[in-house]
PDB file of C-alpha atoms and ligand atoms in Angstrom:
ATOM      1  CA  MET B 375       0.074   5.862   1.045  1.00 50.00           C
ATOM      2  CA  ILE B 376       3.740   8.386   1.269  1.00 55.00           C
ATOM      3  CA  TRP B 377       6.990   8.055   1.036  1.00 59.00           C
ATOM      4  CA  ALA B 378       9.534  11.193   1.964  1.00 60.00           C
ATOM      5  CA  GLN B 379      12.687  12.191   0.607  1.00 65.00           C
ATOM      6  CA  VAL B 380      15.895  14.415   2.486  1.00 68.00           C
ATOM      7  CA  VAL B 381      16.513  17.443   0.658  1.00 68.00           C
ATOM      8  CA  THR B 382      19.682  18.720   1.273  1.00 66.00           C
ATOM      9  CA  THR B 383      20.327  21.187  -1.252  1.00 69.00           C
ATOM     10  CA  ALA B 384      18.371  24.715  -1.903  1.00 73.00           C
ATOM     11  CA  PRO B 385      14.238  24.117  -1.786  1.00 85.00           C
ATOM     12  CA  CYS B 386      11.873  23.531  -4.896  1.00 91.00           C
ATOM     13  CA  PRO B 387       8.387  23.866  -5.158  1.00 92.00           C
ATOM     14  CA  LEU B 388       7.609  20.107  -4.131  1.00 92.00           C
ATOM     15  CA  CYS B 389      10.256  20.868  -0.991  1.00 91.00           C
ATOM     16  CA  HIS B 390       8.729  20.036   2.383  1.00 90.00           C
ATOM     17  CA  PRO B 391      10.089  22.241   5.192  1.00 88.00           C
ATOM     18  CA  LEU B 392      11.646  20.078   7.978  1.00 85.00           C
ATOM     19  CA  ILE B 393      11.148  21.527  10.945  1.00 86.00           C
ATOM     20  CA  ASP B 394      12.256  20.347  14.432  1.00 86.00           C
ATOM     21  CA  ALA B 395      10.745  21.055  17.857  1.00 90.00           C
ATOM     22  CA  GLN B 396      12.502  24.456  18.016  1.00 90.00           C
ATOM     23  CA  ASP B 397      10.619  25.254  14.300  1.00 88.00           C
ATOM     24  CA  HIS B 398      13.356  26.098  12.701  1.00 86.00           C
ATOM     25  CA  VAL B 399      14.043  24.684   9.383  1.00 85.00           C
ATOM     26  CA  VAL B 400      15.930  21.910  10.253  1.00 84.00           C
ATOM     27  CA  GLY B 401      15.894  20.167   5.372  1.00 83.00           C
ATOM     28  CA  TYR B 402      13.864  19.040   3.431  1.00 86.00           C
ATOM     29  CA  HIS B 403      12.006  16.688   1.987  1.00 87.00           C
ATOM     30  CA  HIS B 404      10.222  15.017  -0.712  1.00 91.00           C
ATOM     31  CA  LYS B 405       6.387  13.251  -0.420  1.00 92.00           C
ATOM     32  CA  LEU B 406       4.714  11.067  -3.268  1.00 91.00           C
ATOM     33  CA  SER B 407       1.633   9.011  -3.017  1.00 92.00           C
ATOM     34  CA  LEU B 408       1.706   5.380  -4.478  1.00 91.00           C
ATOM     35  CA  LEU B 409      -0.653   3.523  -5.758  1.00 92.00           C
ATOM     36  CA  SER B 410      -0.169   0.315  -6.204  1.00 91.00           C
ATOM     37  CA  LEU B 411      -1.538  -2.925  -7.833  1.00 89.00           C
ATOM     38  CA  VAL B 412      -1.558  -5.524  -4.434  1.00 88.00           C
ATOM     39  CA  GLY B 413      -3.681  -9.133  -3.662  1.00 80.00           C
ATOM     40  CA  GLY B 414      -1.963 -11.117  -5.720  1.00 77.00           C
ATOM     41  CA  ALA B 415       1.371 -13.010  -6.222  1.00 78.00           C
ATOM     42  CA  LEU B 416       2.514  -9.567  -8.045  1.00 84.00           C
ATOM     43  CA  VAL B 417       2.794  -6.932  -6.090  1.00 88.00           C
ATOM     44  CA  LEU B 418       3.022  -3.705  -8.724  1.00 91.00           C
ATOM     45  CA  PRO B 419       3.380  -0.109  -8.950  1.00 91.00           C
ATOM     46  CA  LEU B 420       1.195   2.137 -11.258  1.00 91.00           C
ATOM     47  CA  ASP B 421       1.644   5.272 -10.335  1.00 94.00           C
ATOM     48  CA  VAL B 422       2.889   8.221  -9.009  1.00 94.00           C
ATOM     49  CA  GLU B 423       1.666  11.267  -8.016  1.00 95.00           C
ATOM     50  CA  PRO B 424       4.244  14.133  -5.694  1.00 94.00           C
ATOM     51  CA  TYR B 425       2.741  16.897  -3.713  1.00 94.00           C
ATOM     52  CA  GLY B 426       3.902  20.030  -2.514  1.00 93.00           C
ATOM     53  CA  PRO B 427       3.796  21.717   1.100  1.00 92.00           C
ATOM     54  CA  GLY B 428       0.511  23.307   0.723  1.00 89.00           C
ATOM     55  CA  GLU B 429      -1.544  20.456  -0.599  1.00 92.00           C
ATOM     56  CA  SER B 430      -2.604  16.502   1.283  1.00 92.00           C
ATOM     57  CA  GLU B 431      -1.834  13.133   1.272  1.00 92.00           C
ATOM     58  CA  GLN B 432      -5.320  12.282   0.686  1.00 93.00           C
ATOM     59  CA  ALA B 433      -6.031  15.054  -2.276  1.00 93.00           C
ATOM     60  CA  ALA B 434      -2.520  13.895  -4.044  1.00 95.00           C
ATOM     61  CA  SER B 435      -4.020  10.440  -3.823  1.00 94.00           C
ATOM     62  CA  GLY B 436      -7.429  11.358  -4.717  1.00 94.00           C
ATOM     63  CA  ARG B 437      -5.563  12.154  -8.273  1.00 95.00           C
ATOM     64  CA  VAL B 438      -3.552   9.175  -8.750  1.00 95.00           C
ATOM     65  CA  LEU B 439      -6.621   6.620  -7.285  1.00 95.00           C
ATOM     66  CA  GLN B 440      -8.244   8.729 -10.401  1.00 95.00           C
ATOM     67  CA  ARG B 441      -5.964   8.947 -13.274  1.00 96.00           C
ATOM     68  CA  GLY B 442      -5.255   4.941 -12.987  1.00 94.00           C
ATOM     69  CA  VAL B 443      -9.148   4.113 -12.760  1.00 95.00           C
ATOM     70  CA  ALA B 444      -9.664   6.041 -15.980  1.00 95.00           C
ATOM     71  CA  ALA B 445      -6.390   4.651 -17.460  1.00 94.00           C
ATOM     72  CA  LEU B 446      -6.896   1.351 -16.647  1.00 92.00           C
ATOM     73  CA  GLY B 447     -11.965   0.820 -16.804  1.00 90.00           C
ATOM     74  CA  ARG B 448     -13.594   0.350 -13.802  1.00 86.00           C
ATOM     75  CA  ARG B 449     -13.830  -3.309 -13.170  1.00 85.00           C
ATOM     76  CA  PHE B 450      -9.755  -3.739 -13.284  1.00 89.00           C
ATOM     77  CA  ALA B 451     -10.017  -4.138  -9.125  1.00 91.00           C
ATOM     78  CA  GLN B 452     -12.848  -4.154  -7.312  1.00 92.00           C
ATOM     79  CA  TYR B 453     -11.098  -2.809  -4.198  1.00 94.00           C
ATOM     80  CA  VAL B 454      -8.745   0.197  -2.404  1.00 94.00           C
ATOM     81  CA  VAL B 455      -7.550  -0.344   0.874  1.00 94.00           C
ATOM     82  CA  GLY B 456      -5.548   2.482   2.865  1.00 92.00           C
ATOM     83  CA  ASP B 457      -4.185   3.780   6.345  1.00 92.00           C
ATOM     84  CA  GLY B 458      -6.014   5.688   9.115  1.00 93.00           C
ATOM     85  CA  LEU B 459      -5.575   8.528   7.301  1.00 92.00           C
ATOM     86  CA  TYR B 460      -8.498   7.696   4.695  1.00 94.00           C
ATOM     87  CA  ALA B 461     -10.631   7.440   6.314  1.00 95.00           C
ATOM     88  CA  SER B 462     -12.999   9.929   5.971  1.00 94.00           C
ATOM     89  CA  ALA B 463     -16.007  10.539   4.377  1.00 95.00           C
ATOM     90  CA  PRO B 464     -15.044  12.120   1.291  1.00 94.00           C
ATOM     91  CA  PHE B 465     -12.022   9.666   0.471  1.00 94.00           C
ATOM     92  CA  LEU B 466     -14.537   6.905   1.144  1.00 96.00           C
ATOM     93  CA  HIS B 467     -17.470   8.126  -1.534  1.00 96.00           C
ATOM     94  CA  ALA B 468     -14.629   9.098  -4.071  1.00 95.00           C
ATOM     95  CA  ALA B 469     -13.360   5.197  -3.768  1.00 95.00           C
ATOM     96  CA  GLY B 470     -17.321   4.690  -3.556  1.00 95.00           C
ATOM     97  CA  ASP B 471     -17.800   7.079  -6.953  1.00 95.00           C
ATOM     98  CA  LEU B 472     -15.059   4.822  -8.947  1.00 95.00           C
ATOM     99  CA  ALA B 473     -16.842   0.948  -8.267  1.00 94.00           C
ATOM    100  CA  LEU B 474     -13.876   0.804  -4.762  1.00 95.00           C
ATOM    101  CA  HIS B 475     -15.319  -1.140  -2.180  1.00 95.00           C
ATOM    102  CA  PRO B 476     -12.821   0.889   0.409  1.00 96.00           C
ATOM    103  CA  ILE B 477     -11.315  -1.189   2.691  1.00 96.00           C
ATOM    104  CA  VAL B 478      -9.351   1.334   5.416  1.00 96.00           C
ATOM    105  CA  ARG B 479      -7.584   1.148   8.350  1.00 96.00           C
ATOM    106  CA  LEU B 480      -9.920   2.207  11.914  1.00 97.00           C
ATOM    107  CA  LYS B 481      -8.634   4.388  14.573  1.00 96.00           C
ATOM    108  CA  ALA B 482      -8.796   7.171  16.969  1.00 94.00           C
ATOM    109  CA  ASN B 483      -9.470  10.055  13.839  1.00 92.00           C
ATOM    110  CA  LEU B 484     -13.352   8.019  14.391  1.00 95.00           C
ATOM    111  CA  PRO B 485     -13.314   7.634  17.796  1.00 95.00           C
ATOM    112  CA  THR B 486     -17.590   7.263  17.847  1.00 95.00           C
ATOM    113  CA  LEU B 487     -17.180   4.002  15.520  1.00 97.00           C
ATOM    114  CA  LEU B 488     -14.648   2.648  17.648  1.00 97.00           C
ATOM    115  CA  ALA B 489     -15.420   3.217  20.354  1.00 97.00           C
ATOM    116  CA  ALA B 490     -18.786   0.657  19.506  1.00 97.00           C
ATOM    117  CA  ALA B 491     -16.330  -1.894  17.472  1.00 97.00           C
ATOM    118  CA  GLU B 492     -13.985  -2.268  20.726  1.00 97.00           C
ATOM    119  CA  ALA B 493     -17.259  -2.458  23.001  1.00 97.00           C
ATOM    120  CA  ARG B 494     -19.011  -4.817  21.087  1.00 97.00           C
ATOM    121  CA  PHE B 495     -16.022  -6.945  20.172  1.00 97.00           C
ATOM    122  CA  THR B 496     -13.828  -7.170  23.383  1.00 95.00           C
ATOM    123  CA  ALA B 497     -16.968  -8.398  25.411  1.00 95.00           C
ATOM    124  CA  ARG B 498     -16.906 -11.010  22.994  1.00 95.00           C
ATOM    125  CA  PRO B 499     -14.644 -13.786  22.449  1.00 97.00           C
ATOM    126  CA  PRO B 500     -13.445 -14.222  18.936  1.00 97.00           C
ATOM    127  CA  LEU B 501     -15.811 -15.666  15.361  1.00 96.00           C
ATOM    128  CA  MET B 502     -13.171 -18.005  14.388  1.00 97.00           C
ATOM    129  CA  THR B 503      -9.002 -18.236  15.166  1.00 96.00           C
ATOM    130  CA  LEU B 504      -6.634 -19.416  12.396  1.00 95.00           C
ATOM    131  CA  GLU B 505      -3.039 -20.611  11.877  1.00 94.00           C
ATOM    132  CA  ILE B 506      -1.749 -18.443   9.660  1.00 89.00           C
ATOM    133  CA  GLU B 507       1.374 -18.593   8.842  1.00 86.00           C
ATOM    134  CA  GLY B 508       1.996 -20.030  12.122  1.00 89.00           C
ATOM    135  CA  ASP B 509       0.535 -16.319  13.516  1.00 93.00           C
ATOM    136  CA  ARG B 510      -2.722 -17.179  15.150  1.00 95.00           C
ATOM    137  CA  VAL B 511      -4.846 -15.054  14.396  1.00 96.00           C
ATOM    138  CA  GLU B 512      -7.889 -14.571  15.869  1.00 97.00           C
ATOM    139  CA  LEU B 513     -11.224 -13.114  14.211  1.00 97.00           C
ATOM    140  CA  TRP B 514     -13.568 -10.331  14.805  1.00 97.00           C
ATOM    141  CA  ASP B 515     -16.527  -9.378  12.085  1.00 97.00           C
ATOM    142  CA  ALA B 516     -20.426  -7.221  12.213  1.00 97.00           C
ATOM    143  CA  ASP B 517     -21.782  -4.876   9.091  1.00 95.00           C
ATOM    144  CA  ASP B 518     -24.025  -3.419  11.002  1.00 96.00           C
ATOM    145  CA  PHE B 519     -21.861  -0.408  12.675  1.00 97.00           C
ATOM    146  CA  ASP B 520     -24.236   2.688  12.292  1.00 96.00           C
ATOM    147  CA  PRO B 521     -22.319   4.957  10.256  1.00 96.00           C
ATOM    148  CA  TRP B 522     -21.059   9.069  11.153  1.00 93.00           C
ATOM    149  CA  ASP B 523     -23.289  11.712  10.573  1.00 90.00           C
ATOM    150  CA  ALA B 524     -20.551  12.157   6.788  1.00 94.00           C
ATOM    151  CA  LEU B 525     -21.439   8.898   5.873  1.00 96.00           C
ATOM    152  CA  ARG B 526     -23.559   7.861   3.194  1.00 95.00           C
ATOM    153  CA  TRP B 527     -23.785   4.562   3.710  1.00 96.00           C
ATOM    154  CA  PRO B 528     -26.371   2.486   5.455  1.00 96.00           C
ATOM    155  CA  THR B 529     -24.546   0.705   7.803  1.00 96.00           C
ATOM    156  CA  VAL B 530     -20.217  -0.106   7.785  1.00 97.00           C
ATOM    157  CA  ARG B 531     -18.652  -2.882   8.153  1.00 98.00           C
ATOM    158  CA  VAL B 532     -15.883  -3.596  11.041  1.00 98.00           C
ATOM    159  CA  LEU B 533     -12.965  -6.178  10.686  1.00 97.00           C
ATOM    160  CA  ARG B 534     -10.473  -6.899  13.722  1.00 97.00           C
ATOM    161  CA  TYR B 535      -8.023  -8.582  14.189  1.00 97.00           C
ATOM    162  CA  CYS B 536      -5.450 -10.098  17.311  1.00 96.00           C
ATOM    163  CA  GLN B 537      -2.731 -11.154  15.314  1.00 95.00           C
ATOM    164  CA  HIS B 538      -0.158 -13.060  17.783  1.00 95.00           C
ATOM    165  CA  HIS B 539       3.174 -14.217  16.378  1.00 92.00           C
ATOM    166  CA  ARG B 540       5.574 -16.613  17.509  1.00 91.00           C
ATOM    167  CA  ASP B 541       7.830 -14.298  18.795  1.00 91.00           C
ATOM    168  CA  GLY B 542       5.060 -13.531  22.056  1.00 91.00           C
ATOM    169  CA  THR B 543       4.456 -10.230  20.420  1.00 93.00           C
ATOM    170  CA  LEU B 544       0.542  -9.181  19.391  1.00 94.00           C
ATOM    171  CA  VAL B 545      -0.995  -7.210  16.711  1.00 93.00           C
ATOM    172  CA  ASP B 546      -4.419  -5.459  17.227  1.00 96.00           C
ATOM    173  CA  ALA B 547      -6.226  -4.165  14.449  1.00 96.00           C
ATOM    174  CA  TYR B 548      -8.895  -2.987  13.019  1.00 97.00           C
ATOM    175  CA  TRP B 549     -10.629  -2.168   9.723  1.00 97.00           C
ATOM    176  CA  LEU B 550     -13.263  -1.016   7.906  1.00 98.00           C
ATOM    177  CA  THR B 551     -15.425  -1.389   4.894  1.00 97.00           C
ATOM    178  CA  ASP B 552     -18.540  -1.493   2.472  1.00 96.00           C
ATOM    179  CA  PHE B 553     -17.727  -5.132   1.517  1.00 92.00           C
ATOM    180  CA  PRO B 554     -21.322  -6.895   2.533  1.00 90.00           C
ATOM    181  CA  ALA B 555     -20.099 -10.325   3.902  1.00 88.00           C
ATOM    182  CA  THR B 556     -21.985 -11.998   1.877  1.00 88.00           C
ATOM    183  CA  ARG B 557     -19.338 -10.495  -1.323  1.00 88.00           C
ATOM    184  CA  PHE B 558     -16.224 -11.952   0.716  1.00 90.00           C
ATOM    185  CA  SER B 559     -15.789 -13.421   3.872  1.00 94.00           C
ATOM    186  CA  THR B 560     -13.459 -12.961   7.510  1.00 96.00           C
ATOM    187  CA  PRO B 561     -10.820 -14.484   6.196  1.00 94.00           C
ATOM    188  CA  THR B 562     -11.033 -13.237   2.990  1.00 93.00           C
ATOM    189  CA  LEU B 563     -11.510  -9.574   4.356  1.00 94.00           C
ATOM    190  CA  TYR B 564      -8.699 -10.038   6.223  1.00 94.00           C
ATOM    191  CA  ARG B 565      -6.475 -11.454   4.091  1.00 92.00           C
ATOM    192  CA  LEU B 566      -7.168  -8.440   1.880  1.00 91.00           C
ATOM    193  CA  ALA B 567      -7.047  -5.622   4.965  1.00 92.00           C
ATOM    194  CA  LYS B 568      -3.496  -6.943   4.474  1.00 89.00           C
ATOM    195  CA  SER B 569      -1.983  -6.728   1.343  1.00 85.00           C
ATOM    196  CA  ARG B 570      -1.787  -2.892   1.835  1.00 81.00           C
ATOM    197  CA  TRP B 571       1.807  -4.008   4.087  1.00 80.00           C
ATOM    198  CA  THR B 572       3.156  -5.433  -0.059  1.00 80.00           C
ATOM    199  CA  ILE B 573       2.637  -1.867  -0.691  1.00 76.00           C
ATOM    200  CA  GLU B 574       5.028  -0.872   2.638  1.00 77.00           C
ATOM    201  CA  ASN B 575       7.259  -3.187   1.619  1.00 78.00           C
ATOM    202  CA  GLN B 576       7.228  -3.933  -1.896  1.00 79.00           C
ATOM    203  CA  GLY B 577       6.526  -0.030  -3.188  1.00 77.00           C
ATOM    204  CA  PHE B 578       8.801   1.363  -0.970  1.00 78.00           C
ATOM    205  CA  ASN B 579      10.593  -0.076   0.592  1.00 81.00           C
ATOM    206  CA  ASP B 580      12.325  -2.588  -3.137  1.00 81.00           C
ATOM    207  CA  ALA B 581      12.046   0.636  -4.579  1.00 82.00           C
ATOM    208  CA  LYS B 582      13.896   2.925  -1.796  1.00 84.00           C
ATOM    209  CA  THR B 583      16.773  -0.012  -1.040  1.00 83.00           C
ATOM    210  CA  ARG B 584      17.331  -2.234  -4.369  1.00 83.00           C
ATOM    211  CA  TYR B 585      15.874   0.618  -6.479  1.00 84.00           C
ATOM    212  CA  GLY B 586      17.569   4.042  -5.889  1.00 84.00           C
ATOM    213  CA  LEU B 587      14.259   6.452  -5.150  1.00 84.00           C
ATOM    214  CA  ASP B 588      16.448   8.054  -2.991  1.00 83.00           C
ATOM    215  CA  HIS B 589      18.527   9.418  -5.980  1.00 84.00           C
ATOM    216  CA  MET B 590      17.882  12.717  -7.155  1.00 82.00           C
ATOM    217  CA  SER B 591      19.200  13.797 -10.451  1.00 83.00           C
ATOM    218  CA  HIS B 592      18.678  16.928 -10.777  1.00 87.00           C
ATOM    219  CA  HIS B 593      16.622  19.129  -7.717  1.00 89.00           C
ATOM    220  CA  HIS B 594      13.677  20.213 -10.261  1.00 92.00           C
ATOM    221  CA  PRO B 595      10.342  18.508 -10.338  1.00 93.00           C
ATOM    222  CA  ASN B 596       9.898  17.826 -13.674  1.00 95.00           C
ATOM    223  CA  SER B 597      13.337  15.593 -13.459  1.00 94.00           C
ATOM    224  CA  LEU B 598      12.262  14.250  -9.798  1.00 93.00           C
ATOM    225  CA  LEU B 599       8.621  12.992 -11.038  1.00 94.00           C
ATOM    226  CA  LEU B 600      10.534  11.645 -13.912  1.00 94.00           C
ATOM    227  CA  HIS B 601      12.924   9.829 -12.018  1.00 92.00           C
ATOM    228  CA  TRP B 602      10.093   8.558  -9.463  1.00 92.00           C
ATOM    229  CA  LEU B 603       8.243   7.268 -12.584  1.00 94.00           C
ATOM    230  CA  LEU B 604      11.131   5.541 -14.033  1.00 93.00           C
ATOM    231  CA  VAL B 605      11.674   3.704 -10.997  1.00 92.00           C
ATOM    232  CA  ALA B 606       8.431   2.860 -10.989  1.00 91.00           C
ATOM    233  CA  LEU B 607       8.335   1.253 -14.789  1.00 93.00           C
ATOM    234  CA  ALA B 608      12.448  -0.358 -13.922  1.00 91.00           C
ATOM    235  CA  LEU B 609      10.225  -2.142 -10.661  1.00 89.00           C
ATOM    236  CA  THR B 610       7.348  -3.646 -12.930  1.00 91.00           C
ATOM    237  CA  ILE B 611       9.504  -4.614 -16.062  1.00 91.00           C
ATOM    238  CA  GLU B 612      11.774  -6.469 -13.374  1.00 88.00           C
ATOM    239  CA  ARG B 613       9.105  -8.720 -11.806  1.00 87.00           C
ATOM    240  CA  LEU B 614       7.017  -9.224 -14.515  1.00 89.00           C
ATOM    241  CA  TYR B 615      10.901 -10.341 -16.440  1.00 87.00           C
ATOM    242  CA  ARG B 616      11.288 -12.815 -13.493  1.00 85.00           C
ATOM    243  CA  LEU B 617       8.142 -13.803 -11.052  1.00 84.00           C
ATOM    244  CA  ARG B 618       6.420 -14.107 -14.454  1.00 82.00           C
ATOM    245  CA  TYR B 619       8.111 -14.567 -17.591  1.00 82.00           C
ATOM    246  CA  LEU B 620      11.250 -15.984 -15.978  1.00 79.00           C
ATOM    247  CA  HIS B 621       9.377 -18.394 -14.314  1.00 73.00           C
ATOM    248  CA  ARG B 622       7.718 -20.911 -16.756  1.00 73.00           C
ATOM    249  CA  GLY B 623       8.704 -24.291 -16.035  1.00 75.00           C
ATOM    250  CA  LEU B 624       7.859 -25.436 -12.613  1.00 77.00           C
ATOM    251  CA  HIS B 625      11.122 -24.654 -10.438  1.00 78.00           C
ATOM    252  CA  ALA B 626      10.678 -21.831  -8.066  1.00 81.00           C
ATOM    253  CA  PRO B 627      10.944 -18.373  -9.008  1.00 80.00           C
ATOM    254  CA  SER B 628      14.247 -16.474  -8.122  1.00 81.00           C
ATOM    255  CA  THR B 629      14.734 -13.656  -5.870  1.00 82.00           C
ATOM    256  CA  PRO B 630      16.094 -10.165  -6.976  1.00 79.00           C
ATOM    257  CA  ILE B 631      19.545 -11.156  -6.109  1.00 82.00           C
ATOM    258  CA  GLN B 632      19.789 -13.776  -8.048  1.00 84.00           C
ATOM    259  CA  PHE B 633      18.476 -12.859 -11.285  1.00 82.00           C
ATOM    260  CA  LEU B 634      20.738 -10.140 -10.724  1.00 83.00           C
ATOM    261  CA  ARG B 635      23.514 -12.848 -10.427  1.00 88.00           C
ATOM    262  CA  ARG B 636      22.258 -14.491 -13.306  1.00 84.00           C
ATOM    263  CA  LEU B 637      22.047 -11.288 -14.871  1.00 83.00           C
ATOM    264  CA  ARG B 638      25.634 -10.607 -14.309  1.00 87.00           C
ATOM    265  CA  LEU B 639      26.693 -13.929 -15.970  1.00 87.00           C
ATOM    266  CA  SER B 640      25.242 -13.619 -18.784  1.00 84.00           C
ATOM    267  CA  LEU B 641      26.586 -10.542 -19.711  1.00 87.00           C
ATOM    268  CA  GLY B 642      30.224 -12.629 -19.055  1.00 82.00           C
ATOM    269  CA  VAL B 643      29.034 -15.136 -21.980  1.00 73.00           C
ATOM    270  CA  PRO B 644      31.713 -14.485 -25.278  1.00 72.00           C
ATOM    271  CA  VAL B 645      30.507 -13.807 -27.933  1.00 68.00           C
ATOM    272  CA  LEU B 646      30.732 -16.007 -30.973  1.00 68.00           C
ATOM    273  CA  ASP B 647      32.805 -15.037 -34.448  1.00 66.00           C
ATOM    274  CA  THR B 648      30.954 -15.999 -36.209  1.00 64.00           C
ATOM    275  CA  GLY B 649      31.971 -14.508 -40.123  1.00 57.00           C
TER     276      GLY B 649
HETATM  277 ZN1   ZN M 753      12.439  19.773  -3.948  1.00 69.11          ZN
END
């Protein structure tokens, strides 16, 4: 998962040029991969890995994933979820070597598998239809698709969902995994695949709009990395405090703005002079 920060000052080693349609450099931006804990009520950023113009998102994500698993232990997580960029044999094998099951979006970059899944699933009715948070969700699931040549899995499990929103829009998406169907049911696999969006919403979006991820106090790779790590740490501490510590009891967890208002009010409490 990447995030891009637009830069207007002189480039640093982490700067990627922004090119317009006429091949002119019109600015620069920074990119980083974010490793985030997902799947439960608490979404926590774990680590970041910046990468420069000569590197790929996939390589940076591979490094931050290795570091995260080494720090947290192999049994900490069961799966890793990512978008279609990660649907390549090297990444899927690397995840397997870390004892993680990959759940990755299946798109046109794997045309043979996508065509096989479309042909099979569009020719038959859904396996099940569920009502999830007001949306009608149709699910197809099969675990006997052929792997492509470079992939060492015996078979590939493919999930398709058609999510009919109340406003009439439709999301039709395919995902691939090596999770056996006996281990996770179709609705559970759907929920795990959807957890990918919490990285975007509660990771980059929150960090940018509420925590100043875009702020750049000094345009230097070390300074940028420290700032990004401090934002991730601040986000983690705030979320743990607000959603776990303050949530003790029967009341609903406070929203970030409720928490901020309480904090400001508490700062205005007069200090008693006990001398
Ligand atoms: Zn830069």
